[in-house]
PDB file of C-alpha atoms in Angstrom:
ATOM      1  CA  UNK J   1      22.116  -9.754  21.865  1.00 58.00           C
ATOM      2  CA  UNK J   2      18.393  -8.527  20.203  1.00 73.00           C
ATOM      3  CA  UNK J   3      18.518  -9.465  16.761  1.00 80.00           C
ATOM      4  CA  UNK J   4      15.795  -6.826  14.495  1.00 85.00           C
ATOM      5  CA  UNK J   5      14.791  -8.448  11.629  1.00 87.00           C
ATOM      6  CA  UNK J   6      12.471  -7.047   8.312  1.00 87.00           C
ATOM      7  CA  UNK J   7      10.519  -7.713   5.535  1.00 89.00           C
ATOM      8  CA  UNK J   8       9.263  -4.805   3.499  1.00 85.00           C
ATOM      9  CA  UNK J   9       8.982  -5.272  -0.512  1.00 80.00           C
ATOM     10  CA  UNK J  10       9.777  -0.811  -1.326  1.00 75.00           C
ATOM     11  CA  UNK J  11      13.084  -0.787  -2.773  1.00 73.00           C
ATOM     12  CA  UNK J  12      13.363   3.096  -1.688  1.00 67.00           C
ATOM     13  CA  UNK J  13      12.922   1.771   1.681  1.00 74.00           C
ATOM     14  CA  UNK J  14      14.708  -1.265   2.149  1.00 77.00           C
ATOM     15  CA  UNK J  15      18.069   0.538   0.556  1.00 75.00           C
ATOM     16  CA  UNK J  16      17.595   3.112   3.639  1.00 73.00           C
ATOM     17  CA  UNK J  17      16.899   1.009   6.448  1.00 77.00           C
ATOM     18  CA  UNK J  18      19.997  -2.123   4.912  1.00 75.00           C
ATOM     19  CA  UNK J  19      22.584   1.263   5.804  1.00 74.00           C
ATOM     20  CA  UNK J  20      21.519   1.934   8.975  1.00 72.00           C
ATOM     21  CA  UNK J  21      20.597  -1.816  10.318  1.00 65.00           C
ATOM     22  CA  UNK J  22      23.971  -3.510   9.504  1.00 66.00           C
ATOM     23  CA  UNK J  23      24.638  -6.973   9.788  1.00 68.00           C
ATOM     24  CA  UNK J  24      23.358  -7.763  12.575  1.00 72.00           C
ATOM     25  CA  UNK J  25      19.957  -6.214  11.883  1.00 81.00           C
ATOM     26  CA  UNK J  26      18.637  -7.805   8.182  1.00 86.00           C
ATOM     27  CA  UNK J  27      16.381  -6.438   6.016  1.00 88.00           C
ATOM     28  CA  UNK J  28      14.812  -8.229   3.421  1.00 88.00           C
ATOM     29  CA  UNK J  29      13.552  -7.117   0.285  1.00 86.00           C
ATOM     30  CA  UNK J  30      10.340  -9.403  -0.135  1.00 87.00           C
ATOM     31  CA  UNK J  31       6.864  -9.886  -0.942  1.00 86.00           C
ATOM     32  CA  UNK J  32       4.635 -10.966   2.197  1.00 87.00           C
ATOM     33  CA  UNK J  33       2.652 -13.041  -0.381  1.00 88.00           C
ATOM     34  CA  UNK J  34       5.904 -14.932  -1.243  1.00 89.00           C
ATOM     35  CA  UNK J  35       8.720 -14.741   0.996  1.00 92.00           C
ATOM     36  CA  UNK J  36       9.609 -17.798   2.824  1.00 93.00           C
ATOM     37  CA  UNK J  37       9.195 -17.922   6.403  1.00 94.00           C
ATOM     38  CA  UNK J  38      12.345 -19.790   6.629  1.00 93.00           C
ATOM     39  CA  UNK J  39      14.694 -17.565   5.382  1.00 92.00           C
ATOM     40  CA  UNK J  40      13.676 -14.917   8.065  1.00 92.00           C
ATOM     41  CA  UNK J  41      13.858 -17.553  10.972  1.00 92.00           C
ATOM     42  CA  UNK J  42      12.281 -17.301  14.422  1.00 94.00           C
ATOM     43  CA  UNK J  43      11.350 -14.840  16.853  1.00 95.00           C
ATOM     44  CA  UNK J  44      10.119 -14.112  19.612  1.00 96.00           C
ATOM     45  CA  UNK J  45       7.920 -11.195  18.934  1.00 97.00           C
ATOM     46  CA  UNK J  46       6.611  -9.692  15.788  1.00 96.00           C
ATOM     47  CA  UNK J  47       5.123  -6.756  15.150  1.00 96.00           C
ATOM     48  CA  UNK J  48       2.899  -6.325  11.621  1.00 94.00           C
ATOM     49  CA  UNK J  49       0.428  -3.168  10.264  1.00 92.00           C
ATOM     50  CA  UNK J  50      -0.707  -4.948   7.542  1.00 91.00           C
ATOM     51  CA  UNK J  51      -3.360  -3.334   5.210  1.00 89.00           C
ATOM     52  CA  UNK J  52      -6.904  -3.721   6.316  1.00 90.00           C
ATOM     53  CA  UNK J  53      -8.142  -5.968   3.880  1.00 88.00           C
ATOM     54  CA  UNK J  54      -9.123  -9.989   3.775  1.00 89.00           C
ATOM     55  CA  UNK J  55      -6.397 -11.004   1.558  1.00 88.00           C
ATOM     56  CA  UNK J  56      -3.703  -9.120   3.344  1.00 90.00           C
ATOM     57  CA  UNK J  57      -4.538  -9.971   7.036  1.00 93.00           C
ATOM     58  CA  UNK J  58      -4.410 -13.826   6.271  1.00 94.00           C
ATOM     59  CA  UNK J  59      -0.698 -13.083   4.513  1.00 94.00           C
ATOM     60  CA  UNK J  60       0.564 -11.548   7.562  1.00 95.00           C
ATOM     61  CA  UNK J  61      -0.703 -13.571  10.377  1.00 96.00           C
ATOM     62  CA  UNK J  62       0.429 -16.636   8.654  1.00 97.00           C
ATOM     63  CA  UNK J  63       3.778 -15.429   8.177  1.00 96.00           C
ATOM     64  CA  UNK J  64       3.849 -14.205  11.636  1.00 96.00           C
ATOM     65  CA  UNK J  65       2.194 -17.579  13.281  1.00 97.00           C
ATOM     66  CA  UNK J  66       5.118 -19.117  11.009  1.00 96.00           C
ATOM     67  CA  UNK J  67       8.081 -16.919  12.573  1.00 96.00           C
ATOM     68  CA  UNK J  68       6.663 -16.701  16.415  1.00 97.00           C
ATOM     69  CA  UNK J  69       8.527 -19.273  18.665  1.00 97.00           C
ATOM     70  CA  UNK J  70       5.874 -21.038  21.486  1.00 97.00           C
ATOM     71  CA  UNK J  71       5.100 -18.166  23.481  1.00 97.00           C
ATOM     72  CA  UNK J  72       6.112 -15.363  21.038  1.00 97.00           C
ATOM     73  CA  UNK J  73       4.091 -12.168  20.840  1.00 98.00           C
ATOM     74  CA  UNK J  74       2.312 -10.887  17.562  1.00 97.00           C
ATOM     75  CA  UNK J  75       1.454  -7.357  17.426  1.00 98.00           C
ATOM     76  CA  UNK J  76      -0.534  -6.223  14.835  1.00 96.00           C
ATOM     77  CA  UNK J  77      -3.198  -3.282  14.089  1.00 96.00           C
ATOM     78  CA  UNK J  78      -6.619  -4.057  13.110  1.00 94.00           C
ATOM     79  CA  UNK J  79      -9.778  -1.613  11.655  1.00 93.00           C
ATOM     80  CA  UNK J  80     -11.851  -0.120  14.515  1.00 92.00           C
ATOM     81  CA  UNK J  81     -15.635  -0.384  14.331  1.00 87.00           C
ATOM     82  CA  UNK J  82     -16.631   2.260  12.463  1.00 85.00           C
ATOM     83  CA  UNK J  83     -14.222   2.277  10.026  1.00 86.00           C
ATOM     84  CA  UNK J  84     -16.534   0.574   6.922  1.00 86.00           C
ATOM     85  CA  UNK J  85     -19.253  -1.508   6.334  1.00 87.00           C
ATOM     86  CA  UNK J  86     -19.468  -5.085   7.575  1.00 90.00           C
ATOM     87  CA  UNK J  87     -16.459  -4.409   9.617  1.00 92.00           C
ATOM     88  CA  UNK J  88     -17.301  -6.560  12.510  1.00 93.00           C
ATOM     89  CA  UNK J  89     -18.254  -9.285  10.764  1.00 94.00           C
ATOM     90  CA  UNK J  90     -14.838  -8.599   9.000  1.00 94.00           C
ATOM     91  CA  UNK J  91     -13.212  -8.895  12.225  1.00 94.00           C
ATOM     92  CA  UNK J  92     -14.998 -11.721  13.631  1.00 95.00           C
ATOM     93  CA  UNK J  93     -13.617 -14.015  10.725  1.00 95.00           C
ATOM     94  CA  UNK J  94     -10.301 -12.334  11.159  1.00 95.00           C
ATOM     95  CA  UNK J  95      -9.575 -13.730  15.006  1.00 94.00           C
ATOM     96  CA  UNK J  96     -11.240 -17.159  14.200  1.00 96.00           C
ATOM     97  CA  UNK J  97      -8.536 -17.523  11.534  1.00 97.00           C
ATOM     98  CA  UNK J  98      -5.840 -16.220  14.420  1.00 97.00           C
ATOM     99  CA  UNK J  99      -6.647 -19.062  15.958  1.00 97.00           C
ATOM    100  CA  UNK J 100      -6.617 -21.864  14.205  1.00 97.00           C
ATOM    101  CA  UNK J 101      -3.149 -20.346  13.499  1.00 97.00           C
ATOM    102  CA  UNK J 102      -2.248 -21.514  17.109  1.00 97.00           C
ATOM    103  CA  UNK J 103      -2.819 -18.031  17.872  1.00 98.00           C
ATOM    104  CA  UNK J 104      -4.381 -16.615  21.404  1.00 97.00           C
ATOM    105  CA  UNK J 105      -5.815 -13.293  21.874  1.00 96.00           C
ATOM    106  CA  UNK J 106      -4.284 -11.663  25.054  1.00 97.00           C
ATOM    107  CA  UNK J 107      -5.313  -7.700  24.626  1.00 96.00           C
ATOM    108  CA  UNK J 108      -7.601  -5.123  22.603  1.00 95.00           C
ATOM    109  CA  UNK J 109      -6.602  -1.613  22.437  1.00 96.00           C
ATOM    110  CA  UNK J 110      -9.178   0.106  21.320  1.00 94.00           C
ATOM    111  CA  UNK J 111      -8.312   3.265  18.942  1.00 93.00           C
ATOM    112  CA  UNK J 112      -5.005   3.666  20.279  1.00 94.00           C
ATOM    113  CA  UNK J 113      -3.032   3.782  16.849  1.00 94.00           C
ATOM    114  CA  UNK J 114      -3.018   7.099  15.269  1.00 90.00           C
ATOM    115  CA  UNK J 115      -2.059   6.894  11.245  1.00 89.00           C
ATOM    116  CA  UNK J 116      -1.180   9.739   8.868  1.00 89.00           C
ATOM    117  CA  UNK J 117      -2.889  10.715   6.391  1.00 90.00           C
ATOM    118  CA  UNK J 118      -0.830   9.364   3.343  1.00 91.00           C
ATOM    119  CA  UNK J 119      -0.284  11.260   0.336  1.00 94.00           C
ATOM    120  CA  UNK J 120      -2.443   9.824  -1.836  1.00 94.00           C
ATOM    121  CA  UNK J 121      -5.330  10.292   0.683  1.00 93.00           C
ATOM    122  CA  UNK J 122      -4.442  14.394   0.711  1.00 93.00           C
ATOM    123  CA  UNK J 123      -4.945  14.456  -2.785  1.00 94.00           C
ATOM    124  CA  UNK J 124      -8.070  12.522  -3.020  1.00 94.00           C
ATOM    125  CA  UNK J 125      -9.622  14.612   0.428  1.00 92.00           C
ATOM    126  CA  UNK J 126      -8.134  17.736  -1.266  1.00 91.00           C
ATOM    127  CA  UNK J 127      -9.879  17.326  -5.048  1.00 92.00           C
ATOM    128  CA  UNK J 128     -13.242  16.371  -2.723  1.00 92.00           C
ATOM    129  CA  UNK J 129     -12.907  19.208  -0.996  1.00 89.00           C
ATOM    130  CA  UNK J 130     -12.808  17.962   2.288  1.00 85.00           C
ATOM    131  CA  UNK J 131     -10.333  19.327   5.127  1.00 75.00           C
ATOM    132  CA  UNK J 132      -9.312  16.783   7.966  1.00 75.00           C
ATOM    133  CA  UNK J 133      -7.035  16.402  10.592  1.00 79.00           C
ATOM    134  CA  UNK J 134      -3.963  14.526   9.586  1.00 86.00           C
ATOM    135  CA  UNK J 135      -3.997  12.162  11.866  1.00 85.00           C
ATOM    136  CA  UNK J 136      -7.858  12.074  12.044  1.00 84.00           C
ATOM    137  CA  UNK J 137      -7.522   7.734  11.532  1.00 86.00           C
ATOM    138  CA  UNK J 138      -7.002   5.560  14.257  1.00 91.00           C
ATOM    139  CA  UNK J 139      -6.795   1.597  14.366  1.00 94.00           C
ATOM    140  CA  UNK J 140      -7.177  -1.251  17.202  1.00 96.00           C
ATOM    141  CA  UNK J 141      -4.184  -2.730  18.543  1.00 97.00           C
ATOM    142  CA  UNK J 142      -4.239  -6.495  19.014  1.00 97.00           C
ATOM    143  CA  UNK J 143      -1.694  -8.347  20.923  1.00 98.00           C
ATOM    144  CA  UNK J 144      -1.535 -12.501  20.285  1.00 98.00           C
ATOM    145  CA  UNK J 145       0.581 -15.089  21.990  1.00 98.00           C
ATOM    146  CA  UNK J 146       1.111 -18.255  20.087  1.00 98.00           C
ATOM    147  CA  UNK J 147       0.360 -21.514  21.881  1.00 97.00           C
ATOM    148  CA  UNK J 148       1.164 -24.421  19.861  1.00 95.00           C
ATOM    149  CA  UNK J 149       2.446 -24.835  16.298  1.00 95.00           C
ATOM    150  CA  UNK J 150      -0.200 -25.727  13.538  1.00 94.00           C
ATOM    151  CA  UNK J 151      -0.004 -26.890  10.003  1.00 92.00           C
ATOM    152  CA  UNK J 152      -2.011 -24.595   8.491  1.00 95.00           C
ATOM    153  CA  UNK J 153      -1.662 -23.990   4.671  1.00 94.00           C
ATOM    154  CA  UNK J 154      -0.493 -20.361   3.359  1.00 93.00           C
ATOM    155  CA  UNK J 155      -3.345 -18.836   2.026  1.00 90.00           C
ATOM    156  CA  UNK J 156      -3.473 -18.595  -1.917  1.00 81.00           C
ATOM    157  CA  UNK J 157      -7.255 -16.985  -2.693  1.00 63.00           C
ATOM    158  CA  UNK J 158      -7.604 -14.149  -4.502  1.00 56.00           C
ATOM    159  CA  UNK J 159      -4.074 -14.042  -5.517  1.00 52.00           C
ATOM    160  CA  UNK J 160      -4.102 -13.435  -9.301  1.00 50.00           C
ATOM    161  CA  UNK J 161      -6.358 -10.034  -8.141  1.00 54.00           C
ATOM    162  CA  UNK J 162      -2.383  -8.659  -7.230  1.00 57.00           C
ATOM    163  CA  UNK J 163      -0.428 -10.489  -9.976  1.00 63.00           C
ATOM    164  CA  UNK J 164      -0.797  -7.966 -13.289  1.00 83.00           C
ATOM    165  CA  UNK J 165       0.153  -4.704 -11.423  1.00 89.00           C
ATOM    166  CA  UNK J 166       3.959  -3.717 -11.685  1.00 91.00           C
ATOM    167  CA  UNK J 167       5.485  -0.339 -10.789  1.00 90.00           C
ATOM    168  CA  UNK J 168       7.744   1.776 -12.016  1.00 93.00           C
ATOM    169  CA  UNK J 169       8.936   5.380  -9.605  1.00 91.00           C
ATOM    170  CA  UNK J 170      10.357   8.594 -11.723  1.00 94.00           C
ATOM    171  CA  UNK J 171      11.336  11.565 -10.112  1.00 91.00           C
ATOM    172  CA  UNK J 172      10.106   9.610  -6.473  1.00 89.00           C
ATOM    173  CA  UNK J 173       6.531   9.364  -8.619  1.00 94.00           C
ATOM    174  CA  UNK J 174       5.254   6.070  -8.325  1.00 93.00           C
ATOM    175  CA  UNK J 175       3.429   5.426 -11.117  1.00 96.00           C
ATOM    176  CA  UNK J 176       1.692   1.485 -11.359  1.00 95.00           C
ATOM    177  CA  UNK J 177       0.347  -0.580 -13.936  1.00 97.00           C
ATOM    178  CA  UNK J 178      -1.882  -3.212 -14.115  1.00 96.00           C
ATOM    179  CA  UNK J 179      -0.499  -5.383 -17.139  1.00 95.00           C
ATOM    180  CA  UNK J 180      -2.212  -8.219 -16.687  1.00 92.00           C
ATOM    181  CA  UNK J 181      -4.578  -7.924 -20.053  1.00 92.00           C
ATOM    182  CA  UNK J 182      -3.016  -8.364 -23.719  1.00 94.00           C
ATOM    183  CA  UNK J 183      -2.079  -4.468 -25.305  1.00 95.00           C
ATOM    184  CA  UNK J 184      -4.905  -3.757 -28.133  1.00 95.00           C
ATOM    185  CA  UNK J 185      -3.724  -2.912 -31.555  1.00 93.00           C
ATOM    186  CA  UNK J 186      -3.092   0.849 -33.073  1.00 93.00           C
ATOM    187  CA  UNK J 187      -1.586   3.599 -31.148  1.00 94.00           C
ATOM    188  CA  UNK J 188      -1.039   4.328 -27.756  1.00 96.00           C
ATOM    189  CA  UNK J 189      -3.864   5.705 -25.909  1.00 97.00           C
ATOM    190  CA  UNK J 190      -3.696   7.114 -22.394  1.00 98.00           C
ATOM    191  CA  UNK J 191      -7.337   8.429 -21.448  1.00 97.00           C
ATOM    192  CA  UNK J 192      -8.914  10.459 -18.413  1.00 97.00           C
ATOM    193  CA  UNK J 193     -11.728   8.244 -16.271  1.00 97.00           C
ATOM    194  CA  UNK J 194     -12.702  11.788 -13.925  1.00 95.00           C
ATOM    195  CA  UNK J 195     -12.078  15.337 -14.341  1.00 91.00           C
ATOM    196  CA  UNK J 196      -8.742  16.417 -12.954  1.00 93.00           C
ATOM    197  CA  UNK J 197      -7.719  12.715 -13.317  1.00 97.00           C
ATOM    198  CA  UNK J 198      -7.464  12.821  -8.783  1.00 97.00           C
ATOM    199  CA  UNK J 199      -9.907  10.321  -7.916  1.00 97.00           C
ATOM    200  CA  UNK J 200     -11.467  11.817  -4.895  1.00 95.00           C
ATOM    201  CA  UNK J 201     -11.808   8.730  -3.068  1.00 93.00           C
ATOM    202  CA  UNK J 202      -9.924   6.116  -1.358  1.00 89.00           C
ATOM    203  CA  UNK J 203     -12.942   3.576  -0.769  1.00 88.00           C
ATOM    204  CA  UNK J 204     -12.213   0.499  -2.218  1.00 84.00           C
ATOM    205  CA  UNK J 205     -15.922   0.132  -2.994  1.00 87.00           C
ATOM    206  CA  UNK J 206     -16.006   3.080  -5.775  1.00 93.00           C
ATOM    207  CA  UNK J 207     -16.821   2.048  -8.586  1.00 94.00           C
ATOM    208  CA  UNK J 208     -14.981   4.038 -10.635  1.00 95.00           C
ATOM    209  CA  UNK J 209     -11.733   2.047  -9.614  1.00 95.00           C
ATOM    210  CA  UNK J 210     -12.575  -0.902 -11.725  1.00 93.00           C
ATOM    211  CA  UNK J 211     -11.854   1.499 -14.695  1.00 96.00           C
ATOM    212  CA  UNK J 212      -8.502   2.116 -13.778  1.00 97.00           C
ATOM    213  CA  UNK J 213      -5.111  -0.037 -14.693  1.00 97.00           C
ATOM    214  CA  UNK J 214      -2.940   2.955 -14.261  1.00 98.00           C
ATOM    215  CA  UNK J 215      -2.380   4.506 -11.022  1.00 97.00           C
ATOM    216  CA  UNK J 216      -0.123   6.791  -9.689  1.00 98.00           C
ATOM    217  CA  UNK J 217       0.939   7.306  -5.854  1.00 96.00           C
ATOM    218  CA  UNK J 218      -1.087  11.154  -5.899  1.00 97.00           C
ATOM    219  CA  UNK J 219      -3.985   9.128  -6.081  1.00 97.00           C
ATOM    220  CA  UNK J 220      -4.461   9.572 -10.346  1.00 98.00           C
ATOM    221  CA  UNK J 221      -6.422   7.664 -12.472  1.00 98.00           C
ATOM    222  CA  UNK J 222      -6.001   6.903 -16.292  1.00 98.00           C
ATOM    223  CA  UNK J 223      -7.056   3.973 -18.652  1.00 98.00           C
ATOM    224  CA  UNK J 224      -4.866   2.790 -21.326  1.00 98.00           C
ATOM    225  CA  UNK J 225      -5.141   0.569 -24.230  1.00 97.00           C
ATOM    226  CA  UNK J 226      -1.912  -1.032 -23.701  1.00 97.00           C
ATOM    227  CA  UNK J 227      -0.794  -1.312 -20.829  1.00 97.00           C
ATOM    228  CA  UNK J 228       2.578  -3.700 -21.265  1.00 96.00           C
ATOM    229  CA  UNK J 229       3.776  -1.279 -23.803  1.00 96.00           C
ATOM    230  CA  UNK J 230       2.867   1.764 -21.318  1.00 97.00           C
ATOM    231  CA  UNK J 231       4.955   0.007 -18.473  1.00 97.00           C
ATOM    232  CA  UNK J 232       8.051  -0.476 -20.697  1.00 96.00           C
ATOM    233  CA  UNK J 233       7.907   3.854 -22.051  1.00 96.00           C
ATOM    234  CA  UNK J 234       7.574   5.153 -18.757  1.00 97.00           C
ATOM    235  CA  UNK J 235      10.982   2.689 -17.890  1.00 95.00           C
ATOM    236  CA  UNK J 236      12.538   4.514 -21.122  1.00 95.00           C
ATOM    237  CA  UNK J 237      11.241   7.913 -19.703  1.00 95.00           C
ATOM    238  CA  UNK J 238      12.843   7.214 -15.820  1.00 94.00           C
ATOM    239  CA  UNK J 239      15.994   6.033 -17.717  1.00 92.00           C
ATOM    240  CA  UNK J 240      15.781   9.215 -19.875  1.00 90.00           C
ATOM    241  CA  UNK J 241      16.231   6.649 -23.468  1.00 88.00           C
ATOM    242  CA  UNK J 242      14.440   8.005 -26.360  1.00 78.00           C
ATOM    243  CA  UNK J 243      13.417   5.002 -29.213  1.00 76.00           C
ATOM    244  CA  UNK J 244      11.875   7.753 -31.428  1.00 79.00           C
ATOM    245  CA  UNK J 245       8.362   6.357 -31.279  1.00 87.00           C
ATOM    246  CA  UNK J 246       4.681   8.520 -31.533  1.00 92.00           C
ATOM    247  CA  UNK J 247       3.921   6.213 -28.059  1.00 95.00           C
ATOM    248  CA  UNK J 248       7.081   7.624 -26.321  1.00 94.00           C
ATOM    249  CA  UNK J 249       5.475  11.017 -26.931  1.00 94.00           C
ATOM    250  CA  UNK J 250       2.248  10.074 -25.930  1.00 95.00           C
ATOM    251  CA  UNK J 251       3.366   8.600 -22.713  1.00 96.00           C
ATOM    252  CA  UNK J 252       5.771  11.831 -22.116  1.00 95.00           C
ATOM    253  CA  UNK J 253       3.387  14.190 -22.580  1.00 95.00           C
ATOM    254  CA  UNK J 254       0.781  12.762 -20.687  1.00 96.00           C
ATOM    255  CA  UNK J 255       3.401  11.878 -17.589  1.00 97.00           C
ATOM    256  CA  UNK J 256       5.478  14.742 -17.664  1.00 96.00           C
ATOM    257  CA  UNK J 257       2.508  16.697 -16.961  1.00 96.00           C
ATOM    258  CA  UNK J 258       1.846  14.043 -13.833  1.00 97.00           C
ATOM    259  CA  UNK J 259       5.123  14.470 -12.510  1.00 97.00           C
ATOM    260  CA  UNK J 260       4.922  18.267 -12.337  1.00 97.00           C
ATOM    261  CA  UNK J 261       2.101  18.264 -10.586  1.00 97.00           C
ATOM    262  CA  UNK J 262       2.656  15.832  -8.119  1.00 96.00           C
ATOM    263  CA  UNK J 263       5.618  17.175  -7.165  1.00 95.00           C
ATOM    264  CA  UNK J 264       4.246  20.513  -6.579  1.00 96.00           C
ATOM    265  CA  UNK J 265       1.191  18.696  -4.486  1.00 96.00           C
ATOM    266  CA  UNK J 266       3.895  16.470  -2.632  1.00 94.00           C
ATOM    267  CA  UNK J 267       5.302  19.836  -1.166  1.00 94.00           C
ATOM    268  CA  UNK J 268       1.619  21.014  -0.527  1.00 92.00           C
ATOM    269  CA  UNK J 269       1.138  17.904   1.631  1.00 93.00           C
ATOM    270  CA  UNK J 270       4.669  18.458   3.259  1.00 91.00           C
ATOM    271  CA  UNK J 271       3.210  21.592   4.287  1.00 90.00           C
ATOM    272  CA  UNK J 272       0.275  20.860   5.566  1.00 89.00           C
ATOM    273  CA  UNK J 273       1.551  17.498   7.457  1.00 87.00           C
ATOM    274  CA  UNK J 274       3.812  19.931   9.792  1.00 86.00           C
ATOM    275  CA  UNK J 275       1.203  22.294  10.161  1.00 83.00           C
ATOM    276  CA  UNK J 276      -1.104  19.995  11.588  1.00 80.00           C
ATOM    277  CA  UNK J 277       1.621  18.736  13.548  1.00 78.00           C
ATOM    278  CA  UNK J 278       2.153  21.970  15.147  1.00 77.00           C
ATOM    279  CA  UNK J 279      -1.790  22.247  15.943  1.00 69.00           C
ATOM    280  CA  UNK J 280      -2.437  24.654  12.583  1.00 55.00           C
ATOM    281  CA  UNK J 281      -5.786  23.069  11.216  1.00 50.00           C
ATOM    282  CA  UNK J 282      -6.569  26.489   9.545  1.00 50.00           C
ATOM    283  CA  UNK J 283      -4.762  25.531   6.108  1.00 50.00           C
ATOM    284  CA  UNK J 284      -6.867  24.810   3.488  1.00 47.00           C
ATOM    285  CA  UNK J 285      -6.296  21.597   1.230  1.00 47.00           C
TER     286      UNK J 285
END
């Protein structure tokens, strides 16, 4: 009997996919940074779309090379050429560290992974002004047989970069944090970094990212002052407790504002996902 197993760290996905995979099928609620490979066992194939970034392709392939029996298949997507700068150098460092994973290319597919356009990508293409198909991304798709077993180290650069943020969803808003610095003294301050507060970007190379430590999932940007403090209000606002504080109103009148909008935007993007879909690219974002 075929035994499904996965590892996905969204709680509003994991809660889904535990009621319709049963026993026999287990899904576990874990960070690919952290989980231990040994608690999800062996397989004999393993299929990964990891995001396209340094950091998260060495997670992914070590937990895979760690979880493939001799002979097991990896499946995983990979940037095409084109997609930024310095790509295939990117890529060329990528498969080296595949293999000394114990890991053997067998195929290249070039550009034959369509992706969605996410939500938070509408928004920023929408506040830009730019009008795309929704599927107008496509990735490489690599598959990797594993030869031999190695001892290779799991990878632990860069992580403090991911450590600070923390997230918190109201009203299926995902709003996150990045908590990491010490909350300044005085009031509660939530301030604007752009007009419209939509960064209209996705490119992890804008600068105007570095500014940000509060982010929410339609792609908005803010900046406060204290961000611990910010993290624990908009818990009290999801779990609708009032402590009678001037920050409490700060935070709700700055968020409730948020979640209006995106939810309004959310059913924009609904929209335009099934038109596009159906072959309608006339819509305007």
């Amino acid at each position: 009997m075929q035994q499904v197993a996965i590892v996905e760290r969204n709680s509003a996905v994991t809660g889904t996919l535990k009621v319709l995979g049963g026993k026999s099928n287990p899904v576990y609620e874990e960070d690919i940074f952290e989980v231990s490979p040994d608690i999800i066992g062996k397989f004999d194939i393993v299929i990964m779309d990891p995001p396209w970034y340094p950091l998260q392709f060495r997670q992914f392939v070590w937990l895979a090379s760690q979880c493939l029996n001799i002979c097991g298949k990896l499946m995983i997507s990979i940037p095409s050429y084109n997609t930024r700068p310095n790509i295939m150098a990117e890529r060329v460092e990528w498969l080296s560290y595949c293999e000394t994973l114990g890991l053997c290319m067998e195929s290249l597919e070039c550009g034959t992974l369509e992706y969605c356009t996410p939500f938070f990508e509408f928004n920023a293409q929408r506040h830009a002004e730019v009008q795309v198909n929704a599927f107008w991304r496509r990735g490489d798709f690599l598959t990797f047989a594993k030869l031999e077993d190695r001892n290779v180290l799991r990878p632990t650069d860069d992580k403090n970069d991911r450590d600070g943020w923390r997230e918190v969803e109201i009203n299926e808003v995902r709003i996150r944090v990045d908590t990491s610095t010490v909350d300044e003294e005085g009031d509660l301050e939530i301030e604007s970094i752009i007009a419209a507060d939509v960064l209209p970007s996705v490119s992890s190379r804008d600068e105007r990212r570095k500014l940000a430590n509060v982010w929410t999932s339609g792609n908005r940007i803010f900046h406060t002052n204290k961000p611990a403090r910010l993290f624990s209000l908009l818990n009290l606002m999801k779990e609708e407790v009032d402590d009678s504080s001037t920050d409490l109103e700060t935070c709700k009148e700055r968020f409730s504002v948020v979640l209006e909008l995106e939810k309004k935007e959310y059913d924009q993007y609904v929209k335009w996902f099934y038109n596009s879909v159906e072959g309608d690219f006339t819509q305007v974002l």
